[in-house]
Amino acid sequence: MVFTTESLSDAHRRKWGGSSADVKVYRAPGRVNLMGEHTDYTEGFVLPIALDLACYVTRSKNASGELRVVSENNGQERRWPTSALPVVQPMHDWSDYIVGIAKELFRAGYPVEPANLRVHSTVPIGAGLSSSAAIEVATALALLDGRSIPDIELIQLCRRAENRFVGMPCGVMDQYVCVKAGAGSMLEIDCRTLESHAAPWPEEVAILAVNSMVRHELGQGAYRTRVAECAEARDLLGVRALRDATLDQADTLHGELRRRTRHIVSENARVHDFLAAGSPAERGELFYASHASLRDDYAVSCPELDSLVEIARGIEGVYGARMTGGGFGGCTVNLVDPAAIPEFEAKVRQDYLAAYGVVPGIYRCMPSAGAARQV
Ligand code: ADP
Ligand code: MG
């Protein structure tokens, strides 16, 4: 679903008043990662696309001295005197994303002016499609309100807000692709140099995300544990980051650290193999290999995601499937022959419902452009 500027502006004015000339609309997309899972925080390679699902933040000025924000997604409203924003403490809820961005903007020399914001996201929230980076980047653009900022600074600032204030030790992928993606292409990002290049997505293959509709409590703790395990393996191997390790080096480690390192090394290689692959079938095989690695070596999958991958594997016209995002729930990403989409949707719904009693969300993903003001 894509909102028009006019409908967003009308909804904003119903909430906050003012005239349509006062309202500006900012859009920042969610993303789905095609290859390179959990590699960004080891200075590795990732290959996401931005989605047509996005977070829209509308903005108008106010004379109250406050930053006021309402989220259409949860119906909640918050307000703070702008002068107090630098000292607000985390509330451990959605408002931390807004305040975290405001604080980082102050710190970077872009003071936040009093404003009314309305947030409305079409990215499913907490499903591994990065509603978090979408709300961060859209909020940052709305608070900057036309003040220019280099892309890399915006990306790093949003990541710092999530790392420091929300308390999630995420890598740079989500904010990066949200800002820099191009329509119709995937973005290969080198998370060490922060350089990227776009590669066109072949139109003959459809990308579908399937939402398992589960979100395990395990997720956040396990993410933190994986980040720590990668740091430990790095120190034992004496490399700058696990991106620099080899499979032979991984085999000198033991137990879990060996398996974790094997995933990071093989997954980085799969990013390059995916870009070099000549056919949808080859790309699909890399998807299945990535899923097996995330399930067995990295241990971030769950029965629901494994089941969605196995259901997809049995459908004619499916090239490949894998979990995507942090894991322990959220989405799989599937490469499908467009002619097979109706069959895919029907079978995935039916079999997943039979197995777990839940109807999965299914989203056709169109590689879309990065964040911008929407006029
Ligand atoms: P993901 O990024 O995979 O969607 P996260 O756990 O990283 O999952 O981020 C989800 C959190 O981001 C939500 O719990 C909520 O706090 C916040 N969030 C994202 N979008 C919105 C929104 N439109 N309104 C309010 N909060 C949001
Ligand atoms: Mg997130």
mmCIF file of C-alpha atoms and ligand atoms in Angstrom:
data_model
loop_
_atom_site.group_PDB
_atom_site.id
_atom_site.type_symbol
_atom_site.label_atom_id
_atom_site.label_comp_id
_atom_site.label_asym_id
_atom_site.label_seq_id
_atom_site.Cartn_x
_atom_site.Cartn_y
_atom_site.Cartn_z
ATOM 1 C CA MET A 1 0.000 0.000 0.000
ATOM 2 C CA VAL A 2 1.293 3.459 -0.941
ATOM 3 C CA PHE A 3 -0.213 6.588 0.630
ATOM 4 C CA THR A 4 -0.703 9.734 -1.409
ATOM 5 C CA THR A 5 0.728 13.002 -0.166
ATOM 6 C CA GLU A 6 -2.791 14.451 -0.108
ATOM 7 C CA SER A 7 -4.317 11.692 2.038
ATOM 8 C CA LEU A 8 -1.400 11.860 4.497
ATOM 9 C CA SER A 9 -1.620 15.626 4.665
ATOM 10 C CA ASP A 10 -5.392 15.463 5.285
ATOM 11 C CA ALA A 11 -4.956 12.915 8.070
ATOM 12 C CA HIS A 12 -2.233 15.086 9.620
ATOM 13 C CA ARG A 13 -4.488 18.148 9.615
ATOM 14 C CA ARG A 14 -7.399 16.224 11.119
ATOM 15 C CA LYS A 15 -5.103 15.444 14.037
ATOM 16 C CA TRP A 16 -3.033 18.608 14.365
ATOM 17 C CA GLY A 17 -4.898 21.327 12.437
ATOM 18 C CA GLY A 18 -3.216 23.862 10.136
ATOM 19 C CA SER A 19 -3.418 24.205 6.366
ATOM 20 C CA SER A 20 -2.100 21.771 3.768
ATOM 21 C CA ALA A 21 0.652 24.232 2.826
ATOM 22 C CA ASP A 22 2.084 23.748 6.345
ATOM 23 C CA VAL A 23 2.365 19.950 6.124
ATOM 24 C CA LYS A 24 5.374 18.134 4.708
ATOM 25 C CA VAL A 25 5.501 14.396 4.061
ATOM 26 C CA TYR A 26 8.605 12.230 4.497
ATOM 27 C CA ARG A 27 8.808 8.592 3.437
ATOM 28 C CA ALA A 28 11.376 5.961 4.461
ATOM 29 C CA PRO A 29 11.115 2.360 3.273
ATOM 30 C CA GLY A 30 11.385 -0.985 5.037
ATOM 31 C CA ARG A 31 13.748 -3.531 3.553
ATOM 32 C CA VAL A 32 14.209 -7.183 2.858
ATOM 33 C CA ASN A 33 17.695 -8.619 2.841
ATOM 34 C CA LEU A 34 18.434 -11.018 -0.020
ATOM 35 C CA MET A 35 21.783 -12.278 1.234
ATOM 36 C CA GLY A 36 24.305 -11.553 3.979
ATOM 37 C CA GLU A 37 22.429 -12.217 7.223
ATOM 38 C CA HIS A 38 24.033 -11.153 10.531
ATOM 39 C CA THR A 39 27.145 -10.106 8.586
ATOM 40 C CA ASP A 40 26.838 -6.331 8.914
ATOM 41 C CA TYR A 41 28.155 -6.182 12.500
ATOM 42 C CA THR A 42 31.209 -8.216 11.461
ATOM 43 C CA GLU A 43 32.167 -5.598 8.831
ATOM 44 C CA GLY A 44 30.950 -7.938 6.094
ATOM 45 C CA PHE A 45 28.747 -7.756 3.014
ATOM 46 C CA VAL A 46 24.964 -7.514 2.717
ATOM 47 C CA LEU A 47 22.570 -7.358 -0.217
ATOM 48 C CA PRO A 48 19.192 -5.840 0.673
ATOM 49 C CA ILE A 49 16.453 -4.134 -1.330
ATOM 50 C CA ALA A 50 14.211 -1.339 -0.044
ATOM 51 C CA LEU A 51 10.469 -2.101 -0.100
ATOM 52 C CA ASP A 52 7.429 -0.246 -1.323
ATOM 53 C CA LEU A 53 6.211 -0.703 2.271
ATOM 54 C CA ALA A 54 7.332 2.415 4.127
ATOM 55 C CA CYS A 55 7.026 4.620 7.186
ATOM 56 C CA TYR A 56 5.474 8.018 6.448
ATOM 57 C CA VAL A 57 6.087 10.873 8.865
ATOM 58 C CA THR A 58 4.178 14.101 8.279
ATOM 59 C CA ARG A 59 5.303 17.295 9.917
ATOM 60 C CA SER A 60 4.020 20.782 10.645
ATOM 61 C CA LYS A 61 5.363 23.558 12.859
ATOM 62 C CA ASN A 62 3.784 24.451 16.169
ATOM 63 C CA ALA A 63 4.169 27.371 18.551
ATOM 64 C CA SER A 64 3.967 25.322 21.765
ATOM 65 C CA GLY A 65 7.677 24.763 22.254
ATOM 66 C CA GLU A 66 6.990 21.025 22.158
ATOM 67 C CA LEU A 67 7.745 18.088 19.946
ATOM 68 C CA ARG A 68 4.457 16.209 19.627
ATOM 69 C CA VAL A 69 4.090 12.871 17.925
ATOM 70 C CA VAL A 70 1.245 10.471 17.304
ATOM 71 C CA SER A 71 1.577 6.998 15.807
ATOM 72 C CA GLU A 72 -1.368 5.873 13.735
ATOM 73 C CA ASN A 73 -0.116 2.303 14.108
ATOM 74 C CA ASN A 74 -0.568 2.093 17.878
ATOM 75 C CA GLY A 75 -2.854 5.093 18.500
ATOM 76 C CA GLN A 76 -0.456 6.564 21.076
ATOM 77 C CA GLU A 77 0.658 10.144 21.489
ATOM 78 C CA ARG A 78 3.688 11.670 23.244
ATOM 79 C CA ARG A 79 4.942 15.208 23.798
ATOM 80 C CA TRP A 80 8.142 16.713 25.166
ATOM 81 C CA PRO A 81 9.404 20.323 25.490
ATOM 82 C CA THR A 82 12.094 20.416 22.765
ATOM 83 C CA SER A 83 14.530 21.902 25.292
ATOM 84 C CA ALA A 84 14.143 18.749 27.444
ATOM 85 C CA LEU A 85 14.812 16.259 24.635
ATOM 86 C CA PRO A 86 18.571 16.040 25.228
ATOM 87 C CA VAL A 87 17.959 14.797 28.799
ATOM 88 C CA VAL A 88 14.920 12.530 28.327
ATOM 89 C CA GLN A 89 15.535 8.954 29.535
ATOM 90 C CA PRO A 90 14.495 5.813 27.615
ATOM 91 C CA MET A 91 10.891 4.668 28.182
ATOM 92 C CA HIS A 92 11.523 1.233 26.619
ATOM 93 C CA ASP A 93 8.690 1.698 24.158
ATOM 94 C CA TRP A 94 8.170 3.055 20.643
ATOM 95 C CA SER A 95 8.820 6.665 21.675
ATOM 96 C CA ASP A 96 12.502 5.785 22.219
ATOM 97 C CA TYR A 97 12.930 5.705 18.428
ATOM 98 C CA ILE A 98 11.676 9.305 18.182
ATOM 99 C CA VAL A 99 13.622 10.668 21.169
ATOM 100 C CA GLY A 100 16.750 8.714 20.159
ATOM 101 C CA ILE A 101 16.738 10.428 16.776
ATOM 102 C CA ALA A 102 16.088 13.855 18.324
ATOM 103 C CA LYS A 103 19.010 13.408 20.733
ATOM 104 C CA GLU A 104 21.409 12.359 17.985
ATOM 105 C CA LEU A 105 20.311 15.330 15.878
ATOM 106 C CA PHE A 106 21.050 17.716 18.746
ATOM 107 C CA ARG A 107 24.434 16.054 19.260
ATOM 108 C CA ALA A 108 25.276 16.364 15.554
ATOM 109 C CA GLY A 109 24.452 20.086 15.546
ATOM 110 C CA TYR A 110 20.915 19.985 14.127
ATOM 111 C CA PRO A 111 18.710 21.261 16.988
ATOM 112 C CA VAL A 112 15.113 20.010 16.911
ATOM 113 C CA GLU A 113 12.460 22.687 16.439
ATOM 114 C CA PRO A 114 8.952 22.459 17.939
ATOM 115 C CA ALA A 115 6.790 20.393 15.573
ATOM 116 C CA ASN A 116 3.778 18.120 15.262
ATOM 117 C CA LEU A 117 4.506 14.705 13.782
ATOM 118 C CA ARG A 118 2.207 11.950 12.643
ATOM 119 C CA VAL A 119 3.683 8.508 11.991
ATOM 120 C CA HIS A 120 1.944 5.953 9.789
ATOM 121 C CA SER A 121 3.836 2.870 8.637
ATOM 122 C CA THR A 122 2.809 0.176 6.173
ATOM 123 C CA VAL A 123 5.863 -1.902 7.135
ATOM 124 C CA PRO A 124 4.684 -4.756 9.373
ATOM 125 C CA ILE A 125 6.077 -3.926 12.804
ATOM 126 C CA GLY A 126 8.518 -6.338 14.422
ATOM 127 C CA ALA A 127 8.439 -8.717 11.442
ATOM 128 C CA GLY A 128 12.071 -8.479 10.346
ATOM 129 C CA LEU A 129 11.382 -6.004 7.516
ATOM 130 C CA SER A 130 12.921 -3.141 9.471
ATOM 131 C CA SER A 131 10.037 -0.974 10.538
ATOM 132 C CA SER A 132 12.617 0.352 13.024
ATOM 133 C CA ALA A 133 15.026 1.860 10.483
ATOM 134 C CA ALA A 134 12.013 3.156 8.548
ATOM 135 C CA ILE A 135 10.660 5.080 11.558
ATOM 136 C CA GLU A 136 14.164 6.304 12.460
ATOM 137 C CA VAL A 137 15.022 7.666 9.032
ATOM 138 C CA ALA A 138 11.566 9.133 8.332
ATOM 139 C CA THR A 139 11.630 10.849 11.743
ATOM 140 C CA ALA A 140 15.135 12.190 11.158
ATOM 141 C CA LEU A 141 14.121 13.669 7.800
ATOM 142 C CA ALA A 142 10.965 15.173 9.307
ATOM 143 C CA LEU A 143 12.939 16.755 12.161
ATOM 144 C CA LEU A 144 15.661 18.009 9.809
ATOM 145 C CA ASP A 145 12.861 19.436 7.660
ATOM 146 C CA GLY A 146 14.966 20.285 4.628
ATOM 147 C CA ARG A 147 18.284 20.971 6.386
ATOM 148 C CA SER A 148 20.798 19.056 4.291
ATOM 149 C CA ILE A 149 22.904 16.286 5.769
ATOM 150 C CA PRO A 150 25.335 13.906 4.025
ATOM 151 C CA ASP A 151 23.776 10.442 3.498
ATOM 152 C CA ILE A 152 26.460 8.682 5.508
ATOM 153 C CA GLU A 153 25.964 11.034 8.440
ATOM 154 C CA LEU A 154 22.200 10.438 8.373
ATOM 155 C CA ILE A 155 22.740 6.659 8.252
ATOM 156 C CA GLN A 156 25.225 6.662 11.134
ATOM 157 C CA LEU A 157 23.112 9.015 13.194
ATOM 158 C CA CYS A 158 20.037 6.774 12.895
ATOM 159 C CA ARG A 159 22.093 3.682 13.716
ATOM 160 C CA ARG A 160 23.534 5.409 16.800
ATOM 161 C CA ALA A 161 20.000 6.283 17.955
ATOM 162 C CA GLU A 162 19.076 2.580 17.839
ATOM 163 C CA ASN A 163 22.374 1.419 19.391
ATOM 164 C CA ARG A 164 22.557 3.967 22.181
ATOM 165 C CA PHE A 165 19.034 4.974 23.092
ATOM 166 C CA VAL A 166 16.873 2.023 22.037
ATOM 167 C CA GLY A 167 19.664 -0.303 23.188
ATOM 168 C CA MET A 168 19.730 -2.586 20.145
ATOM 169 C CA PRO A 169 23.312 -3.346 18.984
ATOM 170 C CA CYS A 170 22.322 -3.493 15.296
ATOM 171 C CA GLY A 171 24.734 -3.160 12.392
ATOM 172 C CA VAL A 172 24.453 -0.530 9.699
ATOM 173 C CA MET A 173 22.499 -2.402 6.996
ATOM 174 C CA ASP A 174 18.937 -1.327 7.752
ATOM 175 C CA GLN A 175 19.567 2.405 7.953
ATOM 176 C CA TYR A 176 21.940 2.265 4.993
ATOM 177 C CA VAL A 177 19.564 0.638 2.521
ATOM 178 C CA CYS A 178 16.675 2.748 3.817
ATOM 179 C CA VAL A 179 18.593 5.896 2.850
ATOM 180 C CA LYS A 180 20.510 4.839 -0.246
ATOM 181 C CA ALA A 181 18.442 2.220 -2.107
ATOM 182 C CA GLY A 182 17.497 2.749 -5.719
ATOM 183 C CA ALA A 183 14.252 1.651 -7.407
ATOM 184 C CA GLY A 184 14.538 -1.641 -9.291
ATOM 185 C CA SER A 185 17.849 -2.620 -7.779
ATOM 186 C CA MET A 186 19.512 -4.468 -4.942
ATOM 187 C CA LEU A 187 22.244 -2.718 -3.007
ATOM 188 C CA GLU A 188 25.495 -4.470 -2.184
ATOM 189 C CA ILE A 189 26.920 -2.796 0.906
ATOM 190 C CA ASP A 190 30.434 -3.241 2.219
ATOM 191 C CA CYS A 191 29.833 -2.688 5.929
ATOM 192 C CA ARG A 192 33.528 -1.936 6.532
ATOM 193 C CA THR A 193 34.162 0.777 3.962
ATOM 194 C CA LEU A 194 30.483 1.844 3.844
ATOM 195 C CA GLU A 195 30.721 1.831 0.067
ATOM 196 C CA SER A 196 27.896 0.325 -1.915
ATOM 197 C CA HIS A 197 26.898 -0.434 -5.429
ATOM 198 C CA ALA A 198 23.523 -1.060 -6.971
ATOM 199 C CA ALA A 199 22.846 -4.072 -9.176
ATOM 200 C CA PRO A 200 19.632 -4.310 -11.201
ATOM 201 C CA TRP A 201 17.108 -6.855 -9.944
ATOM 202 C CA PRO A 202 16.110 -9.270 -12.757
ATOM 203 C CA GLU A 203 12.434 -8.630 -13.448
ATOM 204 C CA GLU A 204 11.714 -12.258 -14.337
ATOM 205 C CA VAL A 205 12.009 -13.271 -10.674
ATOM 206 C CA ALA A 206 9.492 -12.188 -8.032
ATOM 207 C CA ILE A 207 10.542 -11.578 -4.428
ATOM 208 C CA LEU A 208 7.955 -12.520 -1.791
ATOM 209 C CA ALA A 209 8.297 -12.077 1.950
ATOM 210 C CA VAL A 210 6.237 -14.407 4.145
ATOM 211 C CA ASN A 211 5.542 -13.350 7.720
ATOM 212 C CA SER A 212 5.535 -16.235 10.204
ATOM 213 C CA MET A 213 3.591 -13.900 12.535
ATOM 214 C CA VAL A 214 5.743 -15.038 15.459
ATOM 215 C CA ARG A 215 8.188 -12.967 17.398
ATOM 216 C CA HIS A 216 10.100 -14.984 19.962
ATOM 217 C CA GLU A 217 11.261 -13.307 23.150
ATOM 218 C CA LEU A 218 14.563 -15.073 22.534
ATOM 219 C CA GLY A 219 15.307 -12.746 19.627
ATOM 220 C CA GLN A 220 16.845 -9.680 21.284
ATOM 221 C CA GLY A 221 18.937 -11.633 23.783
ATOM 222 C CA ALA A 222 20.210 -14.021 21.127
ATOM 223 C CA TYR A 223 21.144 -11.119 18.827
ATOM 224 C CA ARG A 224 23.265 -9.660 21.591
ATOM 225 C CA THR A 225 24.823 -13.079 22.252
ATOM 226 C CA ARG A 226 25.703 -13.523 18.561
ATOM 227 C CA VAL A 227 27.332 -10.071 18.450
ATOM 228 C CA ALA A 228 29.404 -11.063 21.518
ATOM 229 C CA GLU A 229 30.290 -14.491 20.077
ATOM 230 C CA CYS A 230 31.532 -12.884 16.866
ATOM 231 C CA ALA A 231 33.711 -10.500 18.895
ATOM 232 C CA GLU A 232 35.108 -13.421 20.894
ATOM 233 C CA ALA A 233 35.899 -15.469 17.746
ATOM 234 C CA ARG A 234 37.507 -12.383 16.198
ATOM 235 C CA ASP A 235 39.790 -11.923 19.215
ATOM 236 C CA LEU A 236 40.737 -15.618 19.324
ATOM 237 C CA LEU A 237 41.643 -15.551 15.613
ATOM 238 C CA GLY A 238 43.446 -12.217 15.878
ATOM 239 C CA VAL A 239 41.632 -10.712 12.884
ATOM 240 C CA ARG A 240 40.272 -7.180 12.615
ATOM 241 C CA ALA A 241 36.717 -8.513 12.141
ATOM 242 C CA LEU A 242 35.189 -11.905 11.315
ATOM 243 C CA ARG A 243 34.846 -10.695 7.766
ATOM 244 C CA ASP A 244 38.616 -11.280 7.477
ATOM 245 C CA ALA A 245 38.483 -14.904 8.705
ATOM 246 C CA THR A 246 38.691 -17.961 6.422
ATOM 247 C CA LEU A 247 36.953 -21.344 6.656
ATOM 248 C CA ASP A 248 40.295 -22.924 7.627
ATOM 249 C CA GLN A 249 40.590 -20.457 10.500
ATOM 250 C CA ALA A 250 37.003 -21.192 11.532
ATOM 251 C CA ASP A 251 37.964 -24.863 11.810
ATOM 252 C CA THR A 252 40.667 -24.056 14.353
ATOM 253 C CA LEU A 253 37.928 -22.914 16.755
ATOM 254 C CA HIS A 254 35.701 -25.218 18.763
ATOM 255 C CA GLY A 255 32.018 -25.790 19.333
ATOM 256 C CA GLU A 256 29.691 -22.842 18.923
ATOM 257 C CA LEU A 257 32.359 -20.299 17.982
ATOM 258 C CA ARG A 258 33.452 -22.559 15.142
ATOM 259 C CA ARG A 259 29.915 -22.804 13.796
ATOM 260 C CA ARG A 260 29.229 -19.076 14.186
ATOM 261 C CA THR A 261 32.427 -18.194 12.320
ATOM 262 C CA ARG A 262 31.637 -20.716 9.594
ATOM 263 C CA HIS A 263 28.307 -18.995 9.020
ATOM 264 C CA ILE A 264 29.826 -15.518 8.774
ATOM 265 C CA VAL A 265 32.560 -16.642 6.363
ATOM 266 C CA SER A 266 30.261 -18.727 4.144
ATOM 267 C CA GLU A 267 27.511 -16.095 4.181
ATOM 268 C CA ASN A 268 29.879 -13.343 3.004
ATOM 269 C CA ALA A 269 30.953 -15.619 0.150
ATOM 270 C CA ARG A 270 27.292 -16.224 -0.725
ATOM 271 C CA VAL A 271 26.731 -12.475 -1.201
ATOM 272 C CA HIS A 272 29.332 -12.464 -3.968
ATOM 273 C CA ASP A 273 28.145 -15.787 -5.383
ATOM 274 C CA PHE A 274 24.602 -14.446 -5.483
ATOM 275 C CA LEU A 275 25.673 -11.379 -7.445
ATOM 276 C CA ALA A 276 27.682 -13.568 -9.850
ATOM 277 C CA ALA A 277 24.969 -16.241 -10.237
ATOM 278 C CA GLY A 278 23.774 -16.695 -13.806
ATOM 279 C CA SER A 279 20.314 -18.143 -13.231
ATOM 280 C CA PRO A 280 17.358 -17.969 -10.834
ATOM 281 C CA ALA A 281 17.972 -21.628 -9.965
ATOM 282 C CA GLU A 282 21.543 -20.858 -8.856
ATOM 283 C CA ARG A 283 20.359 -17.912 -6.772
ATOM 284 C CA GLY A 284 17.690 -20.124 -5.246
ATOM 285 C CA GLU A 285 20.228 -22.768 -4.218
ATOM 286 C CA LEU A 286 22.210 -20.040 -2.458
ATOM 287 C CA PHE A 287 19.026 -19.086 -0.589
ATOM 288 C CA TYR A 288 18.568 -22.647 0.697
ATOM 289 C CA ALA A 289 22.263 -22.844 1.637
ATOM 290 C CA SER A 290 21.975 -19.561 3.549
ATOM 291 C CA HIS A 291 18.940 -20.828 5.446
ATOM 292 C CA ALA A 292 20.712 -24.064 6.401
ATOM 293 C CA SER A 293 23.691 -22.043 7.641
ATOM 294 C CA LEU A 294 21.492 -19.694 9.713
ATOM 295 C CA ARG A 295 19.586 -22.661 11.147
ATOM 296 C CA ASP A 296 22.478 -25.052 11.871
ATOM 297 C CA ASP A 297 25.633 -22.941 12.262
ATOM 298 C CA TYR A 298 24.261 -19.608 13.455
ATOM 299 C CA ALA A 299 21.237 -21.011 15.330
ATOM 300 C CA VAL A 300 18.910 -18.039 14.771
ATOM 301 C CA SER A 301 16.010 -19.794 13.035
ATOM 302 C CA CYS A 302 12.928 -21.343 14.669
ATOM 303 C CA PRO A 303 10.499 -24.153 13.760
ATOM 304 C CA GLU A 304 8.011 -21.761 12.123
ATOM 305 C CA LEU A 305 10.651 -20.280 9.771
ATOM 306 C CA ASP A 306 12.060 -23.732 8.979
ATOM 307 C CA SER A 307 8.547 -24.900 8.168
ATOM 308 C CA LEU A 308 7.902 -21.932 5.819
ATOM 309 C CA VAL A 309 11.139 -22.722 3.969
ATOM 310 C CA GLU A 310 10.194 -26.406 3.614
ATOM 311 C CA ILE A 311 6.682 -25.538 2.412
ATOM 312 C CA ALA A 312 8.174 -23.225 -0.229
ATOM 313 C CA ARG A 313 10.683 -25.869 -1.322
ATOM 314 C CA GLY A 314 7.813 -28.190 -2.238
ATOM 315 C CA ILE A 315 6.084 -25.690 -4.557
ATOM 316 C CA GLU A 316 6.790 -25.755 -8.266
ATOM 317 C CA GLY A 317 8.123 -22.443 -9.535
ATOM 318 C CA VAL A 318 9.902 -21.582 -6.256
ATOM 319 C CA TYR A 319 13.637 -21.121 -6.796
ATOM 320 C CA GLY A 320 14.672 -20.654 -3.195
ATOM 321 C CA ALA A 321 13.645 -19.598 0.313
ATOM 322 C CA ARG A 322 15.436 -18.500 3.469
ATOM 323 C CA MET A 323 14.780 -16.710 6.719
ATOM 324 C CA THR A 324 15.619 -13.010 6.590
ATOM 325 C CA GLY A 325 16.341 -10.432 9.278
ATOM 326 C CA GLY A 326 17.446 -11.173 12.839
ATOM 327 C CA GLY A 327 15.566 -14.472 13.102
ATOM 328 C CA PHE A 328 13.581 -16.284 15.843
ATOM 329 C CA GLY A 329 10.431 -15.340 13.946
ATOM 330 C CA GLY A 330 9.675 -12.625 11.444
ATOM 331 C CA CYS A 331 9.851 -13.339 7.735
ATOM 332 C CA THR A 332 11.210 -15.653 5.107
ATOM 333 C CA VAL A 333 12.166 -14.291 1.688
ATOM 334 C CA ASN A 334 11.308 -16.350 -1.384
ATOM 335 C CA LEU A 335 12.372 -16.231 -5.038
ATOM 336 C CA VAL A 336 9.412 -17.234 -7.175
ATOM 337 C CA ASP A 337 8.545 -17.509 -10.867
ATOM 338 C CA PRO A 338 5.853 -14.796 -11.264
ATOM 339 C CA ALA A 339 3.550 -17.326 -12.969
ATOM 340 C CA ALA A 340 3.639 -19.454 -9.802
ATOM 341 C CA ILE A 341 2.648 -16.658 -7.360
ATOM 342 C CA PRO A 342 -1.057 -17.624 -7.011
ATOM 343 C CA GLU A 343 -0.142 -21.262 -6.336
ATOM 344 C CA PHE A 344 2.607 -20.135 -3.940
ATOM 345 C CA GLU A 345 0.270 -17.897 -1.944
ATOM 346 C CA ALA A 346 -2.469 -20.506 -1.703
ATOM 347 C CA LYS A 347 -0.187 -23.370 -0.699
ATOM 348 C CA VAL A 348 1.852 -21.394 1.827
ATOM 349 C CA ARG A 349 -1.341 -20.130 3.492
ATOM 350 C CA GLN A 350 -2.944 -23.536 3.591
ATOM 351 C CA ASP A 351 0.059 -25.535 4.812
ATOM 352 C CA TYR A 352 1.231 -22.975 7.379
ATOM 353 C CA LEU A 353 -2.303 -22.641 8.755
ATOM 354 C CA ALA A 354 -2.527 -26.427 9.020
ATOM 355 C CA ALA A 355 0.827 -26.617 10.833
ATOM 356 C CA TYR A 356 0.586 -23.628 13.207
ATOM 357 C CA GLY A 357 -3.028 -22.447 13.150
ATOM 358 C CA VAL A 358 -1.924 -19.012 11.932
ATOM 359 C CA VAL A 359 -2.457 -17.261 8.593
ATOM 360 C CA PRO A 360 0.903 -15.928 7.403
ATOM 361 C CA GLY A 361 1.232 -12.437 5.888
ATOM 362 C CA ILE A 362 2.505 -12.536 2.308
ATOM 363 C CA TYR A 363 4.024 -9.456 0.659
ATOM 364 C CA ARG A 364 5.161 -9.084 -2.938
ATOM 365 C CA CYS A 365 8.353 -7.011 -2.652
ATOM 366 C CA MET A 366 9.107 -4.358 -5.266
ATOM 367 C CA PRO A 367 12.682 -3.026 -5.100
ATOM 368 C CA SER A 368 12.028 0.631 -4.286
ATOM 369 C CA ALA A 369 13.818 3.928 -3.830
ATOM 370 C CA GLY A 370 15.341 5.113 -0.558
ATOM 371 C CA ALA A 371 13.992 7.720 1.839
ATOM 372 C CA ALA A 372 12.978 11.182 0.667
ATOM 373 C CA ARG A 373 10.485 13.957 1.047
ATOM 374 C CA GLN A 374 7.309 12.977 -0.822
ATOM 375 C CA VAL A 375 5.730 15.811 -2.786
HETATM 376 P P1 ADP B 1 11.556 -4.602 12.838
HETATM 377 O O1 ADP B 1 12.564 -3.537 12.595
HETATM 378 O O2 ADP B 1 11.938 -5.917 12.275
HETATM 379 O O3 ADP B 1 10.173 -4.229 12.402
HETATM 380 P P2 ADP B 1 12.211 -3.994 15.576
HETATM 381 O O4 ADP B 1 11.978 -4.728 16.851
HETATM 382 O O5 ADP B 1 13.605 -3.678 15.215
HETATM 383 O O6 ADP B 1 11.493 -4.852 14.424
HETATM 384 O O7 ADP B 1 11.416 -2.633 15.588
HETATM 385 C C1 ADP B 1 10.040 -2.630 15.907
HETATM 386 C C2 ADP B 1 9.742 -1.507 16.901
HETATM 387 O O8 ADP B 1 9.868 -0.231 16.226
HETATM 388 C C3 ADP B 1 8.318 -1.539 17.420
HETATM 389 O O9 ADP B 1 8.212 -2.371 18.547
HETATM 390 C C4 ADP B 1 8.085 -0.075 17.762
HETATM 391 O O10 ADP B 1 8.635 0.231 19.018
HETATM 392 C C5 ADP B 1 8.897 0.669 16.713
HETATM 393 N N1 ADP B 1 8.063 1.101 15.559
HETATM 394 C C6 ADP B 1 8.300 0.861 14.264
HETATM 395 N N2 ADP B 1 7.378 1.447 13.476
HETATM 396 C C7 ADP B 1 6.532 2.089 14.301
HETATM 397 C C8 ADP B 1 5.343 2.886 14.100
HETATM 398 N N3 ADP B 1 4.869 3.131 12.884
HETATM 399 N N4 ADP B 1 4.728 3.391 15.198
HETATM 400 C C9 ADP B 1 5.212 3.150 16.430
HETATM 401 N N5 ADP B 1 6.298 2.418 16.671
HETATM 402 C C10 ADP B 1 6.952 1.876 15.642
HETATM 403 MG MG MG B 2 14.545 -3.497 13.378
#
